[in-house]
Amino acid sequence: MKNYLSTLLACMIAVSAVVAQAPQKLSYQAVIRNASNALVVNASVSMRLSILQGSSSGTAVYVETQTGQTDANGLLSLQVGAGTPLNGSFAAIAWNNGPFFMKTETDVSGGSNYSITAVTELLSVPYALFSGNAGNGLSNGSSNGQMMYWNGSAWTLLNPGAAAQVLTMCNGVPTWTTGGVCPGGGSIASINCAVATHSGTLTAGQAAAGVTSILSYTGGNGGSYFQQSFSSTGVTGLVATLSAGSFANGSGSLQLSITGTPSAGGNALFNVTIGGQSCVLSRSVNGGSSTGSSTASCGATNVHNPALTYGSMYDQDGNVYKTIMIGNREWMAENLKASHYRNGDLIPMVNGGTWSSLSTGAATWINADSATKACPFGKLFNWYAVADTRNICPSGWHVPSDNEWTALGVALGGINVAAGKLKSSGTQYWLPPNMNATNQSGFSALGTGICDYFDGSYIYFADYAYFWASDNILPDDAWCRYVVSGPGDLYAWTQNKKNGFSVRCIKD
């Protein structure tokens, strides 16, 4: 099984030896995803890391293995040179005789079933290490173990740092720092990417314009920071830039401007590192549009209206969905099937009668049958998953409010005629006669039925389609909308929050 590893940072040299010795470690960070493109969070992950000389397929002058722990964002941090050597010596690498590349192989289960995931060139680092002897080719008389960097026009000798300091890029210049904090004193206690505020839309193959993300932080000390840029992984081709400024004393926010052209649809990931703290920012990228097909994203036929043009979007797990413009709003045209909240936390799968005792988020497949029901019906979620502040919809999307459902009905001529325009036509996914179903809107509602919280049974399959709204109405009840196989409206109703209904997301 192939695993996916998104390289975020492989260019910081850390010193754990005494001053004037050659640095013997290379800091490395990556976001780890499994074969389903889901984040591997809070897990033990093993890696084999190789330093290749000459080219991306060159000779491995050093190979080691390591095991590390991913955090809640799937971020793995290692120090190359601190693992178990399999070949060569990290200290003996002639860094002045490059270029050099790092090959990473990973096993997300923590074993030794490694998969090749990435080869990264290390020469993008604007400095060179010299750990050899007096014959290392230096002409400026520098002593062993010292370092030089390229200042844009010439190689420049870097002053030695203190024990345990970290080499950090500060305003484009490698600088010895403590804890990765650049001169100017700017530091923060924490930074939060999971609840970032986003504006603008990213679409595969289209240049980003007016796209920003605002991150919140705590514990600012009032110090300054330099302008910084963070290149995307996952979906490549994007750069998030933070202009120079100063932290607030206490809590504050940082605005990143995102530019470039995304290479594909999916999730673009940015490893934001500033003020001694880091987090992984995720932005969804739409995949473009498609026309002339009734086939769902998962391959099921006779779902959509082939006369309409559909867009696409991805959830936080990398699942793709068709979308449709109705009125002036963009809706998912397929039911959500996400396995994680937006921040990477798992949405528990719960089957059977235990739904009656739940007061936290849960999901299930129809009839607990993912093999035949996942495509095209998606999952059923209780309202607690909908209301969870970790967000069930991907970045840039949200669960519609009751007012937004009402506006949908109005855009289709009123709730008394909207139902037929919302339902997929025919009787493949609905009980006959599926009255008035034209799918004129492209919404493509399917008869998913519900998971009844009372006993955990699955009822009304192919007869009803229930969708949650985000509105809380009573301690035990929340708003929902539903349509039926027979004649009827786009009904508004309140139902027990423990029921399992379908979820559609609407674009912010």
XYZ file of C-alpha atoms in Angstrom:
508
model
C 0.000 0.000 0.000
C 1.380 3.348 -1.002
C 1.645 6.011 1.668
C 1.832 9.734 1.114
C 4.298 12.085 2.793
C 4.248 15.815 2.171
C 7.674 17.339 2.756
C 7.400 20.662 4.507
C 10.871 21.618 5.652
C 14.245 20.069 5.137
C 16.622 22.987 5.299
C 17.388 23.847 8.918
C 20.741 22.771 10.384
C 20.714 22.254 14.149
C 23.768 22.154 16.444
C 23.833 19.875 19.454
C 27.610 19.733 19.748
C 30.068 22.260 21.153
C 30.949 25.461 19.357
C 33.416 25.142 16.449
C 32.440 21.537 15.732
C 30.709 20.824 12.441
C 26.910 20.654 12.790
C 25.891 17.007 12.710
C 22.115 17.149 12.359
C 19.641 18.222 9.709
C 16.159 19.121 10.955
C 13.341 17.646 8.890
C 9.567 18.099 9.085
C 6.802 16.494 7.042
C 3.043 16.014 7.098
C 2.201 12.305 6.950
C -0.881 11.009 5.118
C -2.006 7.420 4.566
C -3.149 5.707 1.356
C -6.597 7.303 1.754
C -4.955 10.745 1.930
C -6.050 11.066 5.584
C -3.693 12.652 8.090
C -1.802 10.186 10.293
C -2.172 11.901 13.666
C -0.641 11.122 17.063
C 0.962 7.970 15.688
C 4.364 6.301 15.651
C 5.845 6.488 12.137
C 9.112 4.965 10.935
C 11.309 6.390 8.196
C 14.408 5.501 6.225
C 16.312 8.623 5.196
C 19.086 8.692 2.614
C 21.454 11.491 1.589
C 22.106 11.132 -2.146
C 25.084 12.770 -3.855
C 25.158 14.109 -7.399
C 21.511 13.748 -8.437
C 18.076 12.609 -7.292
C 19.108 9.065 -8.204
C 22.712 9.429 -7.110
C 24.853 7.440 -4.693
C 23.564 7.161 -1.137
C 26.473 8.459 0.942
C 24.486 8.131 4.152
C 21.403 6.087 5.153
C 19.667 5.868 8.529
C 16.355 4.785 10.044
C 14.290 6.622 12.622
C 10.956 6.350 14.382
C 9.063 9.513 15.308
C 5.676 10.605 16.601
C 3.244 12.691 14.538
C 1.294 15.435 16.295
C -2.408 16.316 16.115
C -1.847 17.909 12.689
C 0.025 14.919 11.270
C 3.334 16.795 11.524
C 6.443 14.654 12.020
C 9.717 16.256 13.172
C 13.054 14.445 12.970
C 16.754 15.261 13.047
C 18.667 13.559 10.262
C 21.936 12.347 11.729
C 20.354 11.283 15.017
C 18.947 7.954 13.791
C 20.323 4.437 13.450
C 22.958 4.471 10.655
C 22.676 1.789 7.969
C 25.328 3.104 5.604
C 28.042 5.762 5.772
C 28.683 8.477 8.340
C 26.759 11.734 8.563
C 29.880 13.453 9.952
C 31.920 12.372 6.914
C 29.602 13.886 4.277
C 31.568 16.319 2.088
C 28.907 19.002 1.882
C 31.091 21.160 -0.374
C 31.006 18.452 -3.050
C 27.302 18.585 -3.939
C 24.625 18.740 -5.071
C 22.886 16.633 -2.413
C 19.372 15.243 -2.235
C 17.429 13.630 0.608
C 15.309 10.574 -0.141
C 12.576 9.765 2.393
C 10.830 6.424 2.754
C 8.080 5.865 5.294
C 5.947 3.227 6.995
C 2.926 4.795 8.722
C 2.469 1.662 10.857
C 5.860 2.166 12.496
C 7.441 -0.939 10.948
C 9.949 -1.451 8.158
C 7.615 -1.753 5.161
C 8.947 1.456 3.668
C 7.500 3.200 0.621
C 9.441 5.776 -1.407
C 7.634 9.034 -0.921
C 9.884 11.932 -1.848
C 13.300 13.069 -3.025
C 14.180 16.646 -2.036
C 17.167 18.644 -3.230
C 19.147 20.152 -0.372
C 21.059 22.685 -2.444
C 18.245 25.209 -2.101
C 19.815 25.938 1.284
C 21.954 29.094 0.894
C 24.915 27.824 2.919
C 27.497 25.045 2.817
C 28.941 22.843 5.560
C 32.622 21.981 5.727
C 33.408 19.180 8.139
C 36.602 17.932 6.538
C 40.204 18.835 7.172
C 42.661 21.536 6.151
C 42.433 20.272 2.602
C 38.741 20.999 2.287
C 39.296 23.539 -0.455
C 38.608 26.700 1.570
C 40.806 29.571 0.479
C 39.939 32.057 3.177
C 41.768 30.294 5.966
C 38.651 29.201 7.872
C 39.155 26.501 10.469
C 37.614 23.068 10.516
C 33.954 22.848 11.412
C 33.049 26.361 10.300
C 30.308 27.235 7.848
C 29.841 29.438 4.817
C 26.721 30.761 3.095
C 25.991 32.398 -0.249
C 25.029 36.053 0.285
C 23.872 36.524 -3.296
C 27.253 37.366 -4.775
C 29.914 35.508 -2.799
C 30.471 32.812 -0.204
C 30.582 34.367 3.264
C 31.972 32.858 6.456
C 29.302 32.418 9.109
C 30.285 33.190 12.692
C 30.076 30.148 14.983
C 27.035 29.889 17.201
C 26.696 28.769 20.785
C 26.053 25.233 21.947
C 22.493 23.999 21.233
C 21.651 26.946 18.981
C 19.691 26.420 15.752
C 20.583 27.808 12.334
C 17.525 29.786 11.196
C 16.822 31.777 8.038
C 16.232 35.344 9.256
C 15.361 37.843 6.542
C 17.132 35.642 3.983
C 20.330 35.240 6.031
C 21.291 32.089 7.996
C 21.529 33.123 11.642
C 22.260 31.212 14.844
C 19.188 31.479 17.077
C 17.819 30.028 20.272
C 14.601 28.114 19.710
C 14.324 29.328 16.113
C 13.454 32.928 17.128
C 15.137 35.492 14.849
C 16.778 38.660 16.191
C 14.267 41.327 17.050
C 12.837 39.370 19.940
C 9.591 38.355 18.244
C 8.103 35.251 19.851
C 4.680 33.737 20.577
C 3.406 31.000 22.874
C 1.101 29.266 20.343
C -0.343 29.597 16.858
C -3.579 28.025 15.572
C -4.061 26.973 11.941
C -7.137 24.797 12.553
C -9.520 27.736 13.071
C -8.074 30.099 10.475
C -10.361 32.599 8.752
C -10.222 32.259 4.966
C -11.201 34.489 2.076
C -11.006 33.952 -1.654
C -11.254 30.769 -3.692
C -8.576 28.460 -5.062
C -9.219 26.512 -8.275
C -6.868 24.110 -10.032
C -5.065 25.713 -12.953
C -6.234 29.245 -12.146
C -3.988 31.948 -10.678
C -4.956 32.842 -7.111
C -6.308 36.377 -6.632
C -7.467 37.964 -3.393
C -6.847 34.775 -1.394
C -5.912 35.218 2.270
C -5.892 33.278 5.537
C -5.821 34.848 9.000
C -4.254 32.856 11.843
C -4.624 33.619 15.541
C -1.823 33.381 18.100
C -1.355 33.805 21.839
C 1.510 34.863 24.059
C 3.020 37.519 21.787
C 5.883 39.483 23.339
C 5.637 42.588 21.148
C 8.798 41.745 19.198
C 9.222 42.014 15.427
C 9.399 39.390 12.682
C 10.652 39.394 9.119
C 8.654 38.801 5.941
C 8.360 35.072 5.342
C 6.988 32.826 2.590
C 5.770 29.241 2.856
C 5.452 27.021 -0.223
C 2.557 24.567 -0.455
C 2.795 20.800 -0.377
C 0.053 18.318 -1.212
C -1.338 20.578 -3.916
C 1.754 22.426 -5.105
C 2.214 25.719 -6.929
C 1.113 28.089 -4.161
C 3.014 30.377 -1.797
C 1.652 31.908 1.423
C 3.440 35.168 2.293
C 3.489 36.966 5.621
C 4.623 40.589 5.497
C 7.089 41.871 8.079
C 5.584 43.231 11.274
C 5.469 42.977 15.040
C 3.590 40.660 17.362
C 1.026 42.098 19.755
C 1.607 41.886 23.476
C -0.619 38.876 24.173
C -3.069 37.578 21.583
C -3.219 38.680 17.964
C -3.505 37.537 14.370
C -1.364 37.147 11.251
C -2.594 37.522 7.669
C -1.100 35.341 4.961
C -1.551 36.266 1.293
C -1.682 33.231 -0.993
C -0.460 33.536 -4.576
C 0.453 31.209 -7.416
C -1.436 28.664 -9.504
C -2.494 25.394 -7.824
C -1.373 22.281 -9.685
C -4.538 20.240 -9.004
C -7.622 19.991 -6.853
C -7.270 18.824 -3.251
C -5.721 20.280 -0.118
C -2.791 22.708 -0.224
C -0.742 22.543 2.991
C 1.533 25.274 4.349
C 3.921 24.693 7.249
C 3.726 28.093 8.968
C 6.701 28.546 11.307
C 7.152 31.866 13.091
C 8.072 33.195 16.516
C 9.290 29.800 17.673
C 5.952 28.075 16.947
C 4.500 26.239 13.960
C 1.253 24.800 12.614
C -0.006 23.377 9.324
C -2.452 25.542 7.375
C -4.772 23.705 4.961
C -6.617 25.358 2.070
C -8.984 23.446 -0.208
C -8.529 23.755 -3.964
C -11.463 23.218 -6.295
C -10.838 20.822 -9.146
C -12.492 22.711 -11.998
C -15.789 21.840 -13.689
C -17.428 19.031 -15.667
C -20.429 18.810 -17.965
C -22.551 16.259 -19.743
C -22.457 13.386 -17.246
C -24.867 11.932 -14.703
C -22.052 9.978 -13.023
C -21.195 10.782 -9.410
C -17.624 11.448 -8.323
C -17.431 7.921 -6.889
C -18.587 6.347 -10.167
C -22.303 5.709 -9.506
C -24.478 6.428 -12.552
C -27.774 8.301 -12.955
C -27.108 10.609 -10.018
C -26.618 14.035 -11.580
C -28.249 16.107 -14.311
C -26.106 15.698 -17.468
C -27.472 18.942 -18.919
C -25.796 21.039 -16.189
C -22.232 22.182 -15.496
C -20.852 20.992 -12.152
C -17.847 22.216 -10.235
C -15.884 20.166 -7.746
C -14.457 20.433 -4.261
C -12.536 18.273 -1.803
C -13.118 17.581 1.861
C -10.424 17.434 4.535
C -9.811 13.728 3.777
C -9.277 14.326 0.069
C -12.683 12.950 -1.031
C -13.921 14.715 -4.172
C -17.506 15.939 -4.649
C -19.405 17.601 -7.458
C -20.809 21.046 -6.675
C -23.582 23.088 -8.275
C -24.549 26.757 -8.374
C -28.174 27.315 -7.278
C -29.161 30.946 -7.301
C -26.015 32.778 -6.250
C -24.712 30.063 -3.899
C -22.538 26.999 -4.490
C -23.756 23.752 -2.887
C -22.300 20.291 -2.642
C -24.166 18.094 -5.135
C -23.253 14.927 -3.219
C -23.571 13.847 0.410
C -20.638 14.326 2.762
C -18.596 11.250 3.720
C -15.701 12.820 5.656
C -13.957 10.696 8.287
C -12.305 13.608 10.102
C -13.121 17.088 11.267
C -11.330 19.967 9.588
C -8.570 19.951 12.218
C -7.789 16.275 11.578
C -9.620 14.759 14.573
C -11.516 11.547 13.837
C -15.325 11.530 13.627
C -16.232 8.280 15.439
C -18.096 5.627 13.462
C -20.956 4.263 15.590
C -23.440 1.587 14.531
C -26.558 0.202 16.182
C -28.530 1.091 19.274
C -25.823 3.094 21.046
C -26.879 6.208 19.096
C -29.491 6.892 21.772
C -26.800 7.535 24.392
C -24.626 9.867 22.307
C -24.122 13.551 23.025
C -21.009 13.969 20.861
C -20.381 13.704 17.134
C -20.809 10.371 15.342
C -21.251 8.977 11.836
C -22.398 5.751 10.199
C -22.872 4.210 6.781
C -26.435 3.324 5.759
C -27.172 -0.131 7.202
C -23.560 -0.056 8.472
C -22.684 -1.117 4.915
C -19.844 0.845 3.362
C -19.345 -1.677 0.544
C -22.669 -0.984 -1.218
C -23.913 2.231 0.379
C -20.874 4.531 0.547
C -21.222 5.245 -3.168
C -23.220 7.320 -3.850
C -25.126 7.826 -0.574
C -22.318 9.076 1.685
C -22.512 8.939 5.475
C -25.184 9.774 8.034
C -24.148 12.103 10.878
C -25.793 13.137 14.117
C -26.284 16.852 14.761
C -23.493 16.922 17.349
C -21.000 16.287 14.538
C -22.611 19.102 12.548
C -22.342 21.547 15.461
C -18.811 20.587 16.542
C -16.479 23.594 16.523
C -13.785 21.479 14.830
C -15.935 21.821 11.670
C -17.332 18.901 9.705
C -17.140 20.806 6.396
C -13.792 21.600 4.736
C -12.150 25.002 4.811
C -14.222 27.570 2.919
C -17.483 25.631 3.415
C -20.064 25.239 6.197
C -23.264 23.393 7.093
C -26.176 25.538 5.824
C -28.425 27.342 8.272
C -32.195 27.009 8.104
C -32.305 30.445 6.435
C -29.907 29.235 3.757
C -32.124 26.201 3.141
C -35.077 28.588 2.817
C -33.143 30.700 0.318
C -32.441 27.531 -1.671
C -36.177 26.851 -1.923
C -36.860 30.441 -2.954
C -34.209 30.238 -5.689
C -36.087 27.232 -7.111
C -39.485 28.926 -7.137
C -40.658 28.215 -3.585
C -40.559 25.296 -1.148
C -43.772 23.837 -2.574
C -42.132 23.159 -5.967
C -38.483 22.857 -4.944
C -38.557 19.204 -3.866
C -38.894 17.756 -7.370
C -36.157 20.044 -8.665
C -33.816 18.813 -5.908
C -34.284 15.040 -6.325
C -32.309 12.820 -8.678
C -34.708 11.587 -11.338
C -35.772 8.002 -11.916
C -36.164 5.172 -9.431
C -32.619 3.841 -9.065
C -32.184 5.694 -5.752
C -35.832 6.381 -4.890
C -38.973 4.297 -4.448
C -41.334 4.575 -7.406
C -42.851 6.712 -8.680
C -40.418 9.390 -7.308
C -42.992 12.009 -8.167
C -42.087 15.284 -9.883
C -38.354 14.452 -9.762
C -36.484 16.366 -12.462
C -33.215 17.295 -10.712
C -33.537 20.599 -12.540
C -31.364 22.245 -9.887
C -28.569 19.660 -10.082
C -28.713 19.214 -6.287
C -29.158 15.443 -6.835
C -30.834 14.445 -3.550
C -30.898 10.663 -2.970
C -33.229 8.599 -0.779
C -30.760 7.930 2.008
C -33.281 7.450 4.804
C -32.115 7.975 8.390
C -30.448 6.271 11.325
C -33.104 6.361 14.031
C -31.473 7.347 17.321
C -34.049 5.448 19.399
C -32.775 1.995 18.521
C -30.082 2.645 15.937
C -32.150 1.174 13.114
C -31.909 2.366 9.505
C -35.314 3.383 8.188
C -37.022 5.162 5.266
C -34.297 4.116 2.803
C -35.161 5.271 -0.765
C -38.259 6.991 0.634
C -36.887 10.052 2.493
C -33.813 12.280 2.320
C -33.095 14.245 5.505
C -30.446 16.974 5.698
C -29.232 18.765 8.816
C -29.298 22.539 9.230
C -26.817 24.170 11.582
C -29.477 25.824 13.776
C -29.985 24.729 17.362
C -33.658 25.097 18.348
C -34.179 23.195 21.633
C -31.947 21.305 24.063
C -32.699 18.036 22.245
C -33.821 19.221 18.800
C -32.360 21.018 15.775
C -33.621 22.142 12.369
C -33.462 19.890 9.336
C -34.915 19.764 5.806
C -36.291 16.736 3.977
C -37.877 15.586 0.724
C -39.810 12.383 0.018
C -40.344 9.965 -2.878
C -43.990 10.948 -3.162
C -45.422 14.418 -3.726
C -44.372 17.056 -1.242
C -42.450 20.183 -0.371
C -38.960 20.954 0.784
C -40.114 20.407 4.340
C -38.646 22.226 7.352
C -38.768 20.246 10.578
C -37.143 19.860 13.976
C -35.705 16.474 14.877
C -33.795 14.916 17.746
C -30.102 15.778 17.509
C -29.166 12.124 17.989
C -30.650 11.061 14.632
C -28.364 10.252 11.720
C -29.062 12.442 8.648
C -27.179 13.376 5.493
C -25.013 16.510 5.380
C -24.511 18.937 2.503
C -22.078 21.827 2.772
C -22.509 25.268 1.222
C -19.674 27.548 0.220
C -18.904 30.455 2.563
